[in-house]
Structure formats: C-alpha cells, structure tokens
C-alpha cells in the first residue's frame, strides 16, 4: 500500500519552520511542523510514513539526541540535519549516527527539494518492502496454523485468501472452538492491511460503560480501539453482546467512514443456538452492514477427515513438548474419535490430545474415557449427521496406515502382514493418502 509521505520539520524557530514548509509545500510535499524534538517524538514512531528535517541546535533535546532516539526506534528513517555555520564536525558525527544528509544554512532551495525527494522516495521503498515482507511472513504463518485437508477446510482457506483482499466488513460465525478467532487473524494477515494493527475486543468481556470507553474513548492511556485500528482491522468478538446504544454508535462510526472503509471491521458471532445469533440480537441495519461478507467456520463433526489428522498433529506436538512418545491410536479409538460429537470443536480436540499424551506418558487411561469425561454425551450416543460414510472410511484408513507404518518403522512387509494387504494395494493406498515410506524410516 503506497501512501503519501510527510516531511516533518523540526525547528524551534517559527520563521525557519514556516519558510522550509512553504517551500516544500510549493514543491508538492506534504509537511508537518514541530517546535521541539519532544513534540515530534510523540508523532513519529517506527514505520512512520515520512522523513524528518531537523535543526541541530535546539533548546531541550537537541538534534543529535533526537537523531539517536529516531535511529533507535527505526534505523531506516531518513533524517536530514540542518546545520549552522561551523557545525560541520557535528554534521559529520550525525552522518555517522545514521543521518541521511545535512543542509547548511542558508539553504539552497533546490538542494532542499532534491534531498526531500530522495528521502521520501527511499522511505516509500523501505516501507513498501517492510509491508510486503510482513504480509508474506505473517500471512503464511497464520495460514499454516490452520490444519485440515477436508473439502470444507480447503474452501475456508480459499475464502480467507479471497476475502482477505476485499474491502467490506466481515461477519464470522460458527460454533465455539471452531477457529473463528484464528480465521479473523488470518483474514487480516493475508490482506493489504497486514502491516496495520489488528485490534481484538471482546464485546462480552466488558460492562457497557467500559466497552464504550474502550471502543470510542476517551481512554486514560493510549488510544480508543477505533483509533488504534485506523487503517487496519477492528475485530469485535461476541458481537451479539453489543448493547443497543453501542450498536447505534458502531453504526454511526461505520456510516461515517463511508466506502471503502478505512478501518475494516471483523465481527465474530458465536452461533450457540437460537436467540444468540447475530441476526437475532443485532439491529437489522447494523447486521446488514457488518455481514457484507460472511464466513461460517464449520463444526469439527462436519469435517470428519480433519479429526484424525488434527488429532495426530496435536498429539505429535504435545509429545514433543512433554518429551515423550505420542500415543498410538487403535482402530477402535480412531472410530470413537470420528464419532464423538465434539461440542467444543477444535479446542476440545486439542484438550483431549494433550490429555491423551499425558496419559500415555503415565501408561494409563484410554481415549474413550477422555471423550466421555469431556463431552456430555457418550461416543455411542452420537449421530453421524453431515459426514459422508466415505469420508469416515477414508480418514480411518489413512490413520490406520499411518499408525501401522510408524509402529513398523516403514517396513512394508511387516505392514502388509499385519493388515493382510497385497503390496500393490498398500502402495496405491499410501499414494492416495500422500504417505511416503521415507517418512517412517
Ligand atoms: N483448523 C485448525 N487447525 C489447527 N488449530 C485450530 C484450527 N481451528 C482452531 N484451532 C485452534 O483451536 C483453538 C480454538 O480456536 P479459536 O479460538 O480460533 O476458536 P473460536 O471459534 O474463536 O472459539 P470461541 O467461540 O470460544 O471464541 C485455538 O487454539 C486454535 O489455534
Ligand atoms: Mg474466539
């Protein structure tokens, strides 16, 4: 996102600030003037979209100390020092500290324009590169946290990549623990706002008055959320908890922004049953604005083939964390995992995986007992609604192959024996599930 650069002019003499600013504005630059280094530091932080022209001799913090502070927070910021007569040694020292260049008083206006142009161009390139790097790395990182190869997960990933680039506000819904918060982060991280802030606020975690303050201010320290998220993403969790007066203020804020919105809102709703859904608890005009784009994160029981791959991935991770072996899931246990209702979705599955690893380390307990302790229903009592049989069978088959290969450390003949499979069938199935013998040796 290429933006207009600002030239900050820092000088204690008002006439000097004025004349530099006038000249630069005439030459097409945007300027901002500060009477002291202290004042300028309040406005200029890391990644500041602009460059600095500063006097060296100033009361209070002088130009050299100011330069050190600026370099400390962002060494890529171009700073041009203004030096008086006979300050050349100081100018040399400033260059050593990281200043880009210096101009001697009285100014040569053309040199000033030239320096400002060089500095703002350099700054733009630096910031674009930083944003690009961040987009790539954060986006990839967050996306790689989303485990699962079911068609539903593939669709979810595609939706994230598409909607991440779009401008409209987004409503994310889905049951508890399905990954809504993770999806919101991913949406921000893969889009053009990635270098700006992602500000998450839970509407259910504050009382009304505190929430109003946190969102719209005035706050004692820092910025209210709508300001903090400017240009970035404001993520409102538990949106259905928003009171009527706050819904009205949020609506006004959205209307005020116009389109495309400067600050993107991602609202998260917990579809915990009737009456708690965003449709039912939000005023229609606000709901309409917030749900311009919508993502529904599917429940875990609706993506059977992810259950076992997530479980294996999580037990591997916990086993590494606890320095022990991951549990070997028996065929019967795999069936139980597949049929469990998972009311707490991925979060619950992660809990079960962690406890399975700890149990395995102690050498006691079974996965069935974990599932029973966790849910309010027994595994037997559950439905298979929404899961095609084929999906079950395939994920089951894959896990069984994976487990057997692990146990036999990649010995094809041992696996053929145990599973009574001819070599060709085994090879075909391994290829189908993307398993490779080399990973087990
Ligand atoms: N597809 C996934 N792959 C790997 N981990 C996941 C996946 N989905 C969710 N998780 C993990 O599961 C946990 C719960 O996810 P998250 O907090 O995003 O759910 P949520 O829907 O926001 O829950 P809540 O409704 O309670 O706010 C987190 O630890 C998250 O990292
Ligand atoms: Mg959440």
Short mmCIF file of C-alpha atoms and ligand atoms in Angstrom, two decimals:
data_model
loop_
_atom_site.label_atom_id
_atom_site.label_comp_id
_atom_site.label_asym_id
_atom_site.label_seq_id
_atom_site.Cartn_x
_atom_site.Cartn_y
_atom_site.Cartn_z
CA UNK A 1 0.00 0.00 0.00
CA UNK A 2 1.84 3.03 -1.19
CA UNK A 3 0.96 6.13 0.78
CA UNK A 4 1.75 9.82 0.66
CA UNK A 5 4.90 10.67 2.56
CA UNK A 6 5.12 13.52 5.02
CA UNK A 7 8.16 15.72 5.63
CA UNK A 8 8.41 16.51 9.34
CA UNK A 9 10.13 19.83 10.01
CA UNK A 10 11.57 20.15 13.49
CA UNK A 11 12.95 23.54 14.45
CA UNK A 12 12.48 25.81 17.45
CA UNK A 13 12.43 28.95 15.30
CA UNK A 14 8.94 29.57 13.91
CA UNK A 15 10.20 31.60 10.91
CA UNK A 16 12.53 28.85 9.88
CA UNK A 17 9.81 26.17 10.13
CA UNK A 18 7.48 28.35 8.18
CA UNK A 19 9.85 29.09 5.31
CA UNK A 20 11.01 25.48 4.91
CA UNK A 21 7.43 24.28 4.98
CA UNK A 22 6.26 26.86 2.46
CA UNK A 23 8.97 25.97 0.02
CA UNK A 24 8.37 22.23 0.33
CA UNK A 25 4.59 22.57 0.01
CA UNK A 26 5.12 24.65 -3.11
CA UNK A 27 7.28 21.84 -4.45
CA UNK A 28 4.46 19.36 -3.87
CA UNK A 29 5.35 17.83 -0.49
CA UNK A 30 3.11 17.34 2.50
CA UNK A 31 4.68 18.78 5.64
CA UNK A 32 4.12 18.75 9.37
CA UNK A 33 5.93 21.17 11.67
CA UNK A 34 7.12 20.62 15.24
CA UNK A 35 8.59 23.21 17.60
CA UNK A 36 10.67 20.69 19.52
CA UNK A 37 12.15 17.21 19.30
CA UNK A 38 10.00 16.10 22.22
CA UNK A 39 6.86 17.11 20.38
CA UNK A 40 7.97 15.41 17.19
CA UNK A 41 8.73 12.15 19.01
CA UNK A 42 5.12 11.96 20.13
CA UNK A 43 4.05 11.80 16.49
CA UNK A 44 6.88 9.84 14.88
CA UNK A 45 7.11 6.15 15.69
CA UNK A 46 8.55 3.09 13.94
CA UNK A 47 7.28 2.72 10.35
CA UNK A 48 6.28 6.39 10.31
CA UNK A 49 5.25 7.25 6.75
CA UNK A 50 7.59 10.16 6.17
CA UNK A 51 11.03 11.68 6.62
CA UNK A 52 12.50 14.21 9.05
CA UNK A 53 14.30 17.51 8.59
CA UNK A 54 15.63 18.72 11.94
CA UNK A 55 17.73 21.56 13.26
CA UNK A 56 20.77 20.52 15.31
CA UNK A 57 20.76 23.38 17.79
CA UNK A 58 17.54 23.41 19.76
CA UNK A 59 16.70 24.07 23.42
CA UNK A 60 15.66 20.92 25.31
CA UNK A 61 16.54 17.82 23.34
CA UNK A 62 19.00 18.84 20.63
CA UNK A 63 19.12 17.49 17.11
CA UNK A 64 21.82 14.92 17.88
CA UNK A 65 19.94 13.35 20.80
CA UNK A 66 16.77 13.45 18.68
CA UNK A 67 18.55 11.65 15.85
CA UNK A 68 19.74 8.93 18.25
CA UNK A 69 16.22 8.40 19.51
CA UNK A 70 14.83 8.21 15.98
CA UNK A 71 17.51 5.75 14.86
CA UNK A 72 16.86 3.67 17.96
CA UNK A 73 13.23 3.14 17.06
CA UNK A 74 13.57 2.90 13.27
CA UNK A 75 17.04 2.90 11.76
CA UNK A 76 15.55 3.09 8.26
CA UNK A 77 14.05 6.56 8.78
CA UNK A 78 15.71 9.20 6.54
CA UNK A 79 16.76 12.20 8.67
CA UNK A 80 18.21 15.40 7.21
CA UNK A 81 20.07 17.65 9.64
CA UNK A 82 20.07 21.42 9.42
CA UNK A 83 23.43 22.79 10.41
CA UNK A 84 24.52 26.31 11.15
CA UNK A 85 27.78 27.94 10.27
CA UNK A 86 30.74 25.95 11.56
CA UNK A 87 28.74 22.89 12.56
CA UNK A 88 30.44 20.69 10.01
CA UNK A 89 32.09 18.36 12.55
CA UNK A 90 28.70 17.86 14.12
CA UNK A 91 27.17 17.13 10.74
CA UNK A 92 29.82 14.50 10.14
CA UNK A 93 29.04 12.93 13.51
CA UNK A 94 25.32 12.98 12.62
CA UNK A 95 26.03 11.10 9.39
CA UNK A 96 27.94 8.53 11.38
CA UNK A 97 24.90 8.10 13.65
CA UNK A 98 22.67 7.39 10.70
CA UNK A 99 21.50 10.75 9.35
CA UNK A 100 20.89 10.61 5.62
CA UNK A 101 22.39 14.01 4.79
CA UNK A 102 22.70 17.58 6.01
CA UNK A 103 21.94 21.06 4.70
CA UNK A 104 23.83 24.14 5.71
CA UNK A 105 22.11 27.42 6.48
CA UNK A 106 21.31 29.50 4.49
CA UNK A 107 19.54 26.95 2.34
CA UNK A 108 19.78 26.39 -1.29
CA UNK A 109 16.08 25.71 -2.09
CA UNK A 110 16.84 23.41 -4.99
CA UNK A 111 19.11 21.26 -2.88
CA UNK A 112 16.40 21.08 -0.25
CA UNK A 113 13.82 19.87 -2.77
CA UNK A 114 16.26 17.38 -4.15
CA UNK A 115 17.10 16.00 -0.70
CA UNK A 116 13.42 15.80 0.28
CA UNK A 117 12.65 13.92 -2.90
CA UNK A 118 15.49 11.49 -2.40
CA UNK A 119 14.49 10.91 1.23
CA UNK A 120 10.78 10.37 0.61
CA UNK A 121 11.45 8.00 -2.28
CA UNK A 122 13.81 5.95 -0.15
CA UNK A 123 11.28 5.92 2.66
CA UNK A 124 8.48 4.74 0.43
CA UNK A 125 10.56 1.85 -0.85
CA UNK A 126 11.60 0.86 2.68
CA UNK A 127 8.03 0.86 3.96
CA UNK A 128 6.65 -0.97 0.93
CA UNK A 129 9.25 -3.66 1.39
CA UNK A 130 8.58 -3.99 5.07
CA UNK A 131 4.85 -4.30 4.46
CA UNK A 132 5.42 -6.86 1.76
CA UNK A 133 7.70 -8.94 3.94
CA UNK A 134 5.24 -8.77 6.78
CA UNK A 135 2.30 -9.65 4.52
CA UNK A 136 4.07 -12.72 3.30
CA UNK A 137 5.52 -13.99 6.51
CA UNK A 138 2.60 -13.27 8.85
CA UNK A 139 0.05 -14.39 6.32
CA UNK A 140 1.87 -17.63 5.68
CA UNK A 141 2.42 -18.21 9.36
CA UNK A 142 -1.21 -17.78 10.29
CA UNK A 143 -2.43 -19.82 7.34
CA UNK A 144 -0.09 -22.65 8.23
CA UNK A 145 -1.74 -22.84 11.66
CA UNK A 146 -4.98 -23.88 10.01
CA UNK A 147 -4.71 -27.66 9.90
CA UNK A 148 -7.05 -29.79 7.85
CA UNK A 149 -7.40 -31.16 4.34
CA UNK A 150 -11.16 -31.67 4.22
CA UNK A 151 -13.03 -30.00 1.37
CA UNK A 152 -14.58 -27.69 3.99
CA UNK A 153 -11.13 -26.55 5.15
CA UNK A 154 -9.94 -26.06 1.60
CA UNK A 155 -12.97 -23.87 0.96
CA UNK A 156 -12.30 -21.96 4.17
CA UNK A 157 -8.71 -21.28 3.11
CA UNK A 158 -9.87 -20.06 -0.28
CA UNK A 159 -12.45 -17.81 1.35
CA UNK A 160 -9.79 -16.34 3.62
CA UNK A 161 -7.49 -15.58 0.71
CA UNK A 162 -10.32 -14.02 -1.33
CA UNK A 163 -11.98 -12.02 1.43
CA UNK A 164 -8.60 -11.01 2.82
CA UNK A 165 -8.12 -8.91 -0.30
CA UNK A 166 -11.64 -7.44 -0.22
CA UNK A 167 -12.66 -4.22 1.49
CA UNK A 168 -16.06 -4.92 3.04
CA UNK A 169 -16.70 -5.71 6.68
CA UNK A 170 -16.84 -9.39 7.55
CA UNK A 171 -19.04 -11.45 9.82
CA UNK A 172 -17.58 -14.73 11.02
CA UNK A 173 -19.84 -17.22 12.70
CA UNK A 174 -19.59 -20.78 13.84
CA UNK A 175 -19.78 -22.84 17.00
CA UNK A 176 -17.46 -22.33 19.92
CA UNK A 177 -13.87 -23.50 19.42
CA UNK A 178 -14.13 -23.95 15.66
CA UNK A 179 -11.34 -21.47 14.90
CA UNK A 180 -13.22 -18.19 14.37
CA UNK A 181 -10.59 -16.09 16.13
CA UNK A 182 -7.85 -17.83 14.16
CA UNK A 183 -9.71 -17.13 10.90
CA UNK A 184 -10.09 -13.45 11.83
CA UNK A 185 -6.32 -13.17 12.37
CA UNK A 186 -5.68 -14.93 9.08
CA UNK A 187 -8.04 -12.58 7.20
CA UNK A 188 -6.08 -9.62 8.50
CA UNK A 189 -2.67 -11.18 7.97
CA UNK A 190 -3.15 -12.18 4.32
CA UNK A 191 -4.63 -8.84 3.24
CA UNK A 192 -3.30 -5.39 2.40
CA UNK A 193 -3.89 -4.23 5.99
CA UNK A 194 -1.39 -6.70 7.40
CA UNK A 195 1.13 -4.00 8.23
CA UNK A 196 -1.51 -2.09 10.20
CA UNK A 197 -2.96 -3.07 13.53
CA UNK A 198 -5.31 -5.91 14.31
CA UNK A 199 -7.24 -4.82 17.40
CA UNK A 200 -9.37 -7.53 19.01
CA UNK A 201 -12.05 -6.54 21.51
CA UNK A 202 -14.50 -8.88 23.18
CA UNK A 203 -17.90 -7.24 23.47
CA UNK A 204 -18.82 -9.70 26.21
CA UNK A 205 -15.79 -9.07 28.40
CA UNK A 206 -16.69 -5.53 29.49
CA UNK A 207 -19.71 -3.87 31.01
CA UNK A 208 -21.43 -1.39 28.75
CA UNK A 209 -19.73 1.71 30.04
CA UNK A 210 -16.26 0.18 29.98
CA UNK A 211 -16.82 -1.17 26.49
CA UNK A 212 -17.99 2.25 25.24
CA UNK A 213 -14.79 3.78 26.59
CA UNK A 214 -12.53 1.04 25.26
CA UNK A 215 -14.09 1.35 21.82
CA UNK A 216 -14.68 5.06 21.42
CA UNK A 217 -12.71 6.74 24.24
CA UNK A 218 -11.71 8.83 25.97
CA UNK A 219 -9.18 6.43 27.49
CA UNK A 220 -6.55 7.33 30.10
CA UNK A 221 -3.64 5.96 28.18
CA UNK A 222 -3.12 5.08 24.54
CA UNK A 223 -5.93 5.23 22.03
CA UNK A 224 -9.52 4.00 21.91
CA UNK A 225 -9.93 0.89 19.76
CA UNK A 226 -11.47 2.66 16.76
CA UNK A 227 -8.42 4.95 16.59
CA UNK A 228 -5.90 2.22 17.29
CA UNK A 229 -7.32 0.14 14.45
CA UNK A 230 -7.35 3.01 11.96
CA UNK A 231 -6.33 1.69 8.56
CA UNK A 232 -6.24 -1.81 9.99
CA UNK A 233 -8.77 -4.23 11.42
CA UNK A 234 -11.08 -3.87 14.39
CA UNK A 235 -12.12 -7.36 15.46
CA UNK A 236 -15.28 -7.40 17.56
CA UNK A 237 -15.69 -10.77 19.27
CA UNK A 238 -19.04 -11.84 20.70
CA UNK A 239 -20.77 -9.19 18.63
CA UNK A 240 -24.21 -10.31 19.81
CA UNK A 241 -23.36 -8.99 23.29
CA UNK A 242 -23.32 -5.40 22.00
CA UNK A 243 -25.99 -3.27 23.72
CA UNK A 244 -28.50 -1.19 21.76
CA UNK A 245 -26.81 2.16 22.46
CA UNK A 246 -23.43 0.77 21.42
CA UNK A 247 -24.93 -0.77 18.30
CA UNK A 248 -26.14 2.71 17.40
CA UNK A 249 -22.67 4.21 17.96
CA UNK A 250 -20.98 1.48 15.96
CA UNK A 251 -23.45 2.01 13.14
CA UNK A 252 -22.72 5.75 13.17
CA UNK A 253 -18.99 5.02 13.11
CA UNK A 254 -19.41 2.72 10.11
CA UNK A 255 -21.64 5.19 8.28
CA UNK A 256 -19.15 7.98 8.98
CA UNK A 257 -16.32 6.08 7.38
CA UNK A 258 -18.07 5.83 4.04
CA UNK A 259 -16.88 3.30 1.50
CA UNK A 260 -14.37 1.85 1.08
CA UNK A 261 -13.94 1.80 4.85
CA UNK A 262 -10.63 2.96 6.25
CA UNK A 263 -10.94 0.60 9.18
CA UNK A 264 -12.20 -2.87 8.46
CA UNK A 265 -14.48 -4.48 11.00
CA UNK A 266 -14.49 -8.22 11.52
CA UNK A 267 -17.39 -9.17 13.74
CA UNK A 268 -17.39 -12.61 15.34
CA UNK A 269 -20.56 -14.27 16.41
CA UNK A 270 -20.96 -17.48 18.36
CA UNK A 271 -23.77 -19.44 16.84
CA UNK A 272 -24.64 -21.05 20.15
CA UNK A 273 -28.25 -21.65 19.34
CA UNK A 274 -31.38 -19.70 18.69
CA UNK A 275 -31.68 -16.21 20.09
CA UNK A 276 -27.95 -15.82 20.42
CA UNK A 277 -27.22 -15.46 16.76
CA UNK A 278 -26.09 -12.14 15.37
CA UNK A 279 -29.17 -11.94 13.14
CA UNK A 280 -31.38 -12.07 16.18
CA UNK A 281 -29.53 -9.80 18.54
CA UNK A 282 -28.29 -7.04 16.24
CA UNK A 283 -30.42 -4.30 14.77
CA UNK A 284 -31.03 -5.17 11.13
CA UNK A 285 -29.27 -2.12 9.68
CA UNK A 286 -26.10 -2.90 11.66
CA UNK A 287 -26.28 -6.59 10.86
CA UNK A 288 -26.63 -5.73 7.21
CA UNK A 289 -23.52 -3.51 7.27
CA UNK A 290 -21.41 -5.98 9.23
CA UNK A 291 -22.32 -9.01 7.18
CA UNK A 292 -21.40 -7.60 3.77
CA UNK A 293 -19.11 -10.62 3.60
CA UNK A 294 -19.66 -13.72 5.64
CA UNK A 295 -17.64 -16.73 6.66
CA UNK A 296 -19.11 -19.67 8.52
CA UNK A 297 -16.47 -21.84 10.15
CA UNK A 298 -17.72 -25.44 10.01
CA UNK A 299 -18.11 -27.54 13.14
CA UNK A 300 -15.50 -30.25 13.63
CA UNK A 301 -18.04 -33.08 13.36
CA UNK A 302 -18.88 -31.81 9.86
CA UNK A 303 -15.35 -32.40 8.63
CA UNK A 304 -14.66 -35.95 9.58
CA UNK A 305 -11.39 -36.32 7.78
CA UNK A 306 -9.85 -33.45 9.72
CA UNK A 307 -10.50 -35.06 13.09
CA UNK A 308 -7.81 -37.69 12.82
CA UNK A 309 -5.22 -35.54 11.08
CA UNK A 310 -5.70 -32.77 13.67
CA UNK A 311 -5.54 -35.29 16.47
CA UNK A 312 -2.32 -36.80 15.15
CA UNK A 313 -0.78 -33.38 14.56
CA UNK A 314 -1.69 -32.25 18.07
CA UNK A 315 -0.52 -35.41 19.86
CA UNK A 316 2.78 -35.15 17.95
CA UNK A 317 3.15 -31.56 19.08
CA UNK A 318 2.33 -32.27 22.71
CA UNK A 319 4.54 -35.35 22.75
CA UNK A 320 7.43 -33.20 21.61
CA UNK A 321 6.59 -30.56 24.19
CA UNK A 322 6.44 -33.10 27.01
CA UNK A 323 9.39 -35.07 25.72
CA UNK A 324 7.59 -38.39 25.34
CA UNK A 325 6.13 -40.67 22.69
CA UNK A 326 2.78 -39.82 21.10
CA UNK A 327 0.03 -42.37 21.83
CA UNK A 328 -0.69 -44.98 19.16
CA UNK A 329 -4.35 -44.74 18.31
CA UNK A 330 -6.02 -48.13 17.92
CA UNK A 331 -8.60 -48.76 15.26
CA UNK A 332 -11.33 -48.75 17.84
CA UNK A 333 -10.15 -45.46 19.31
CA UNK A 334 -9.99 -43.88 15.88
CA UNK A 335 -13.61 -44.85 15.34
CA UNK A 336 -14.51 -43.28 18.66
CA UNK A 337 -12.72 -40.06 17.79
CA UNK A 338 -14.58 -39.93 14.49
CA UNK A 339 -17.95 -40.44 16.10
CA UNK A 340 -17.59 -38.15 19.08
CA UNK A 341 -19.89 -35.10 18.92
CA UNK A 342 -17.12 -32.60 19.65
CA UNK A 343 -19.34 -29.86 21.09
CA UNK A 344 -16.21 -27.87 21.92
CA UNK A 345 -14.82 -28.45 18.43
CA UNK A 346 -11.09 -27.94 17.75
CA UNK A 347 -10.43 -26.50 21.20
CA UNK A 348 -11.87 -29.64 22.77
CA UNK A 349 -9.90 -31.86 20.43
CA UNK A 350 -6.68 -30.09 21.44
CA UNK A 351 -7.53 -30.69 25.10
CA UNK A 352 -8.22 -34.35 24.50
CA UNK A 353 -4.97 -34.68 22.54
CA UNK A 354 -2.97 -33.13 25.35
CA UNK A 355 -4.51 -35.37 27.96
CA UNK A 356 -4.03 -38.43 25.76
CA UNK A 357 -0.31 -37.63 25.59
CA UNK A 358 -0.09 -37.20 29.36
CA UNK A 359 -2.00 -40.42 29.94
CA UNK A 360 0.26 -42.23 27.54
CA UNK A 361 3.29 -40.95 29.42
CA UNK A 362 1.86 -42.33 32.65
CA UNK A 363 0.80 -45.51 30.85
CA UNK A 364 -2.83 -45.36 32.00
CA UNK A 365 -6.26 -44.47 30.66
CA UNK A 366 -7.91 -44.63 27.29
CA UNK A 367 -9.04 -42.16 24.70
CA UNK A 368 -12.62 -43.32 25.16
CA UNK A 369 -12.54 -42.30 28.81
CA UNK A 370 -11.22 -38.86 27.84
CA UNK A 371 -14.00 -38.39 25.35
CA UNK A 372 -16.58 -39.40 27.89
CA UNK A 373 -15.20 -37.17 30.61
CA UNK A 374 -15.19 -34.29 28.19
CA UNK A 375 -18.50 -34.37 26.44
CA UNK A 376 -21.90 -34.67 28.00
CA UNK A 377 -22.77 -37.45 25.58
CA UNK A 378 -21.11 -40.82 25.27
CA UNK A 379 -19.47 -41.51 21.94
CA UNK A 380 -22.04 -44.22 21.18
CA UNK A 381 -24.93 -41.81 21.53
CA UNK A 382 -23.78 -39.53 18.75
CA UNK A 383 -25.00 -39.04 15.26
CA UNK A 384 -23.06 -39.18 12.05
CA UNK A 385 -25.08 -36.36 10.59
CA UNK A 386 -23.35 -34.35 7.90
CA UNK A 387 -20.48 -36.79 7.40
CA UNK A 388 -20.48 -38.98 4.32
CA UNK A 389 -19.51 -42.56 5.09
CA UNK A 390 -16.76 -42.40 2.50
CA UNK A 391 -15.08 -39.60 4.42
CA UNK A 392 -15.13 -41.65 7.61
CA UNK A 393 -13.78 -44.72 5.99
CA UNK A 394 -11.00 -42.89 4.20
CA UNK A 395 -9.79 -40.93 7.19
CA UNK A 396 -9.93 -44.08 9.22
CA UNK A 397 -7.96 -46.00 6.65
CA UNK A 398 -5.36 -43.26 6.42
CA UNK A 399 -4.85 -43.14 10.16
CA UNK A 400 -4.58 -46.88 10.41
CA UNK A 401 -1.95 -46.99 7.68
CA UNK A 402 -0.07 -44.09 9.24
CA UNK A 403 -0.07 -45.76 12.65
CA UNK A 404 0.97 -49.15 11.38
CA UNK A 405 3.76 -47.67 9.29
CA UNK A 406 5.01 -45.82 12.34
CA UNK A 407 4.97 -48.88 14.52
CA UNK A 408 6.90 -50.89 11.96
CA UNK A 409 9.24 -48.01 11.16
CA UNK A 410 8.41 -48.11 7.48
CA UNK A 411 8.79 -51.84 6.98
CA UNK A 412 6.44 -52.52 4.08
CA UNK A 413 6.41 -56.29 4.55
CA UNK A 414 5.51 -56.00 8.24
CA UNK A 415 2.64 -53.66 7.40
CA UNK A 416 1.47 -55.95 4.58
CA UNK A 417 1.41 -58.83 7.07
CA UNK A 418 -0.39 -57.02 9.81
CA UNK A 419 -3.07 -55.52 7.61
CA UNK A 420 -3.29 -58.52 5.26
CA UNK A 421 -2.75 -56.30 2.25
CA UNK A 422 -1.08 -57.20 -1.04
CA UNK A 423 1.88 -54.97 -1.83
CA UNK A 424 0.21 -53.28 -4.76
CA UNK A 425 -2.88 -52.28 -2.76
CA UNK A 426 -0.70 -50.97 0.04
CA UNK A 427 1.33 -48.87 -2.39
CA UNK A 428 -1.81 -47.49 -4.00
CA UNK A 429 -3.31 -46.54 -0.69
CA UNK A 430 -0.10 -44.91 0.53
CA UNK A 431 -0.01 -42.82 -2.64
CA UNK A 432 -3.69 -41.93 -2.33
CA UNK A 433 -3.20 -40.57 1.20
CA UNK A 434 0.09 -38.86 0.49
CA UNK A 435 2.02 -41.16 2.84
CA UNK A 436 5.59 -41.92 1.96
CA UNK A 437 7.68 -44.75 3.32
CA UNK A 438 10.69 -42.49 3.70
CA UNK A 439 8.91 -40.56 6.47
CA UNK A 440 8.84 -43.60 8.73
CA UNK A 441 12.34 -44.98 8.41
N1 LIG B 1 -8.14 -25.67 11.65
C1 LIG B 1 -7.40 -25.56 12.75
N2 LIG B 1 -6.17 -26.09 12.79
C2 LIG B 1 -5.42 -26.01 13.89
N3 LIG B 1 -5.80 -25.41 15.03
C3 LIG B 1 -7.01 -24.85 15.05
C4 LIG B 1 -7.87 -24.89 13.92
N4 LIG B 1 -9.01 -24.26 14.25
C5 LIG B 1 -8.86 -23.85 15.51
N5 LIG B 1 -7.67 -24.19 16.01
C6 LIG B 1 -7.18 -23.96 17.37
O1 LIG B 1 -8.28 -24.27 18.23
C7 LIG B 1 -8.37 -23.35 19.30
C8 LIG B 1 -9.70 -22.63 19.26
O2 LIG B 1 -9.73 -21.78 18.13
P1 LIG B 1 -10.34 -20.32 18.20
O3 LIG B 1 -10.03 -19.67 19.50
O4 LIG B 1 -9.98 -19.59 16.97
O5 LIG B 1 -11.89 -20.71 18.17
P2 LIG B 1 -13.16 -19.74 18.29
O6 LIG B 1 -14.14 -20.23 17.31
O7 LIG B 1 -12.74 -18.33 18.18
O8 LIG B 1 -13.66 -20.07 19.75
P3 LIG B 1 -14.65 -19.17 20.69
O9 LIG B 1 -16.01 -19.32 20.10
O10 LIG B 1 -14.55 -19.81 22.02
O11 LIG B 1 -14.15 -17.77 20.64
C9 LIG B 1 -7.18 -22.43 19.16
O12 LIG B 1 -6.13 -22.94 19.93
C10 LIG B 1 -6.85 -22.52 17.68
O13 LIG B 1 -5.49 -22.24 17.45
MG1 LIG B 2 -12.78 -16.77 19.56
#
